[in-house]
mmCIF file of C-alpha atoms in Angstrom:
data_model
loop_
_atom_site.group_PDB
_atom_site.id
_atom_site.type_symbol
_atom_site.label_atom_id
_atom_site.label_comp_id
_atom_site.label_asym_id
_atom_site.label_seq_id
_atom_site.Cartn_x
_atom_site.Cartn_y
_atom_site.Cartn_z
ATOM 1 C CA UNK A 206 7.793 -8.906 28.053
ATOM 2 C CA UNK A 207 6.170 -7.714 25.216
ATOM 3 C CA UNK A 208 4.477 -10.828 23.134
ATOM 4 C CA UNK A 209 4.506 -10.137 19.149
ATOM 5 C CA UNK A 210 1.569 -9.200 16.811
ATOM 6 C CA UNK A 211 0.476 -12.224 15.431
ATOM 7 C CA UNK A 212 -2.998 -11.360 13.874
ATOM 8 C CA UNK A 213 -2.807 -10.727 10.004
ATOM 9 C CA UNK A 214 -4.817 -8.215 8.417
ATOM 10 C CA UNK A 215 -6.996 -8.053 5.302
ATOM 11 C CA UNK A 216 -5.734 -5.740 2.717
ATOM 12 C CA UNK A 217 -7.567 -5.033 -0.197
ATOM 13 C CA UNK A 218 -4.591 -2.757 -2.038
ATOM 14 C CA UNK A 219 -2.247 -4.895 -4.251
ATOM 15 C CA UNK A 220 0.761 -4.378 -5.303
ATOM 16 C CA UNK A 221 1.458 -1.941 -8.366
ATOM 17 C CA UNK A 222 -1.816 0.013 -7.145
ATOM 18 C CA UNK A 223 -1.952 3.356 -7.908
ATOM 19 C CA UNK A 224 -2.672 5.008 -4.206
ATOM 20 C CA UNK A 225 -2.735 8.649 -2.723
ATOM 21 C CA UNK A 226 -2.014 9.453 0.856
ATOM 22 C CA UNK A 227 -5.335 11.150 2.498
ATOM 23 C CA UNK A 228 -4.206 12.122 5.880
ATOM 24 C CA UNK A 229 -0.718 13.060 7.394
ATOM 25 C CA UNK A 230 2.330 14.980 6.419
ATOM 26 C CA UNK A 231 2.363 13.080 2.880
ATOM 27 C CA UNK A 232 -1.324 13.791 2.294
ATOM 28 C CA UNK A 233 -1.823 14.408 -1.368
ATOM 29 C CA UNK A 234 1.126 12.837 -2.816
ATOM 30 C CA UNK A 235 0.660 9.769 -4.606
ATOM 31 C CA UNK A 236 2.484 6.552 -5.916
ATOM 32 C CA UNK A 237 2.522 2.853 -6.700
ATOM 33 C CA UNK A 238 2.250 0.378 -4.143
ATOM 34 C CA UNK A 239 5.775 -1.841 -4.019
ATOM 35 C CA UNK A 240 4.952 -4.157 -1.053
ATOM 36 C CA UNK A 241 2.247 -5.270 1.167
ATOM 37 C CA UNK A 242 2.383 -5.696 4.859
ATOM 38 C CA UNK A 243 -0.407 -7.690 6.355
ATOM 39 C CA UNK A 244 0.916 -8.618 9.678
ATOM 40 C CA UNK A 245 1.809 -4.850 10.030
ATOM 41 C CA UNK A 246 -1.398 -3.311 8.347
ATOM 42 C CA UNK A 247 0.974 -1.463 6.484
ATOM 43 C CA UNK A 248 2.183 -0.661 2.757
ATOM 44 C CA UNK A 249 4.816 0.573 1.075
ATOM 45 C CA UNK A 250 4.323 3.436 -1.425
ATOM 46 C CA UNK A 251 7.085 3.951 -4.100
ATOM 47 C CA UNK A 252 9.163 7.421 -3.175
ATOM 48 C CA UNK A 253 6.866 8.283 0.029
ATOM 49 C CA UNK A 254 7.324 8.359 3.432
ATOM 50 C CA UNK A 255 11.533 8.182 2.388
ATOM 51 C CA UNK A 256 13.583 8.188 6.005
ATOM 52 C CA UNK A 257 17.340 9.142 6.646
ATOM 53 C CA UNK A 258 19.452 5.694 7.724
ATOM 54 C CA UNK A 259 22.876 6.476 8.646
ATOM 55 C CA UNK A 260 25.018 3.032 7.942
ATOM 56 C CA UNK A 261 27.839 1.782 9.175
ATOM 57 C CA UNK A 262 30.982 0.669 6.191
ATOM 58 C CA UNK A 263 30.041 -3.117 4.746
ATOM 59 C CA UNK A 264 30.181 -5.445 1.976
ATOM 60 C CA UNK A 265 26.879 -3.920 0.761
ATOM 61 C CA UNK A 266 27.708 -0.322 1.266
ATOM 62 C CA UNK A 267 31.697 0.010 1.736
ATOM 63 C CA UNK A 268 31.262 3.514 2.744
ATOM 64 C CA UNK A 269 28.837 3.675 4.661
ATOM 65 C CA UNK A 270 26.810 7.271 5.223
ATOM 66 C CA UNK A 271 23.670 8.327 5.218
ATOM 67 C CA UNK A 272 21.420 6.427 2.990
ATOM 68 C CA UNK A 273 17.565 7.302 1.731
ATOM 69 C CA UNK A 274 14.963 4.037 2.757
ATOM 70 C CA UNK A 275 11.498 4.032 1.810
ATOM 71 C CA UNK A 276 9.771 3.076 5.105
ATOM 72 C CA UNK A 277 5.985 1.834 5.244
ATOM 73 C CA UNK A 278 2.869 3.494 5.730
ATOM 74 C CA UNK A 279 -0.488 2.630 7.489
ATOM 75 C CA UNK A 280 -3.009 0.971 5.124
ATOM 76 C CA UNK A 281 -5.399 3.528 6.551
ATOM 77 C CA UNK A 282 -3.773 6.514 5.403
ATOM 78 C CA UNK A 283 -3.541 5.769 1.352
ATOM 79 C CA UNK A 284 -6.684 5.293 -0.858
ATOM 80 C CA UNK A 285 -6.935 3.287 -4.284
ATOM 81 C CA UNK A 286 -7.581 5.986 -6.938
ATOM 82 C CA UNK A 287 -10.259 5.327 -9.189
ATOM 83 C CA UNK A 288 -8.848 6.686 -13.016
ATOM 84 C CA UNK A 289 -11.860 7.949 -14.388
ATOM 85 C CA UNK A 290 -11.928 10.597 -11.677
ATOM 86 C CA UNK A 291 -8.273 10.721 -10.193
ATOM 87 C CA UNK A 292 -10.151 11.027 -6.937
ATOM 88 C CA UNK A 293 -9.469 8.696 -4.216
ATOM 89 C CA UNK A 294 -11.892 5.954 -3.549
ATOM 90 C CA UNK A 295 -12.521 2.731 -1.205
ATOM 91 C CA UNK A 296 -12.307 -0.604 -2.548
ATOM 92 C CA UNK A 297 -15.264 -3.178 -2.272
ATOM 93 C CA UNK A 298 -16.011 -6.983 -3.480
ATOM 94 C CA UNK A 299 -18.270 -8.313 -5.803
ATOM 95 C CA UNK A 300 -19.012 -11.481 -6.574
ATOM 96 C CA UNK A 301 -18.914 -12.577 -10.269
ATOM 97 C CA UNK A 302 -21.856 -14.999 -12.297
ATOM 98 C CA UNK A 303 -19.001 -17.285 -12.987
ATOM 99 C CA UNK A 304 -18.309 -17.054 -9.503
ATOM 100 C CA UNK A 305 -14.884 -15.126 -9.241
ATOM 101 C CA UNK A 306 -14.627 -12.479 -6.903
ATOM 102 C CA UNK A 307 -13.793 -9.246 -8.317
ATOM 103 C CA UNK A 308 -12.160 -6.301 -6.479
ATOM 104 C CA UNK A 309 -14.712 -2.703 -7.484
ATOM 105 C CA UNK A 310 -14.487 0.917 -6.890
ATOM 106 C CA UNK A 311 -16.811 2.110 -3.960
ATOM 107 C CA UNK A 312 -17.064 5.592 -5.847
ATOM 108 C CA UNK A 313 -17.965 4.253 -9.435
ATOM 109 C CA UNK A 314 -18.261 0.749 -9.087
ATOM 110 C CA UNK A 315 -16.133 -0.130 -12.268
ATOM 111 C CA UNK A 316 -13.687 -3.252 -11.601
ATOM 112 C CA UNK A 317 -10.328 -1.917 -10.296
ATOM 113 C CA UNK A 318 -8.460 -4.858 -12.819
ATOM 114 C CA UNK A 319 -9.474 -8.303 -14.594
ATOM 115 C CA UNK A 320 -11.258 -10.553 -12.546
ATOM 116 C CA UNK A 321 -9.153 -11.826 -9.407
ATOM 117 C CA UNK A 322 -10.695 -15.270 -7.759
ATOM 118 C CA UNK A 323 -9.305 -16.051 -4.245
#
């Protein structure tokens, strides 16, 4: 028997990033993060990586069909984009005088937003 994944992972995307997909069938596209999933190392990009569910008639849906989902996608596939340069770019700490950690682009090194503490 198969025990589950219990380790949770440190993601430095947030939600309402603005990420592009760097590797796979997606790569290129680009959208705003709607969820993150640390015990799965995994986000979820608005309109990518949408999936086919066919459902069975209920309350929710009373005809059932085929609906559209958005499913998640690896953390390592999608990359922050930096908006000066609209390239992709890694994401990086630094530590604040006042002592607030502050999330930074790797490629610039501008702030990605105001100053986050943890």
């Amino acid at each position: 028997m198969k025990s589950k994944q219990t380790k949770v992972f440190k993601i430095k995307l947030r939600k309402g990033d603005l990420v592009t997909v760097i590797s796979g069938r997606l790569k290129g596209q680009s959208g705003r993060v709607t969820a993150v999933h640390p015990k799965l190392n995994k986000v979820t990009v608005e309109n990518l990586n949408l999936v086919k569910k066919h459902a069975k008639p209920s309350q929710e849906h009373p005809q059932g069909g085929i609906l559209d989902v958005v499913k998640p996608l690896a953390v390592s596939k999608v990359a922050l984009v930096e908006p000066k340069s609209g390239r992709p770019s890694r994401v990086g700490f630094r530590t604040g005088k006042d002592g607030g950690k502050q999330r930074v682009y790797k490629r610039g090194g501008q702030p990605v937003r105001g100053v986050e503490q943890k």
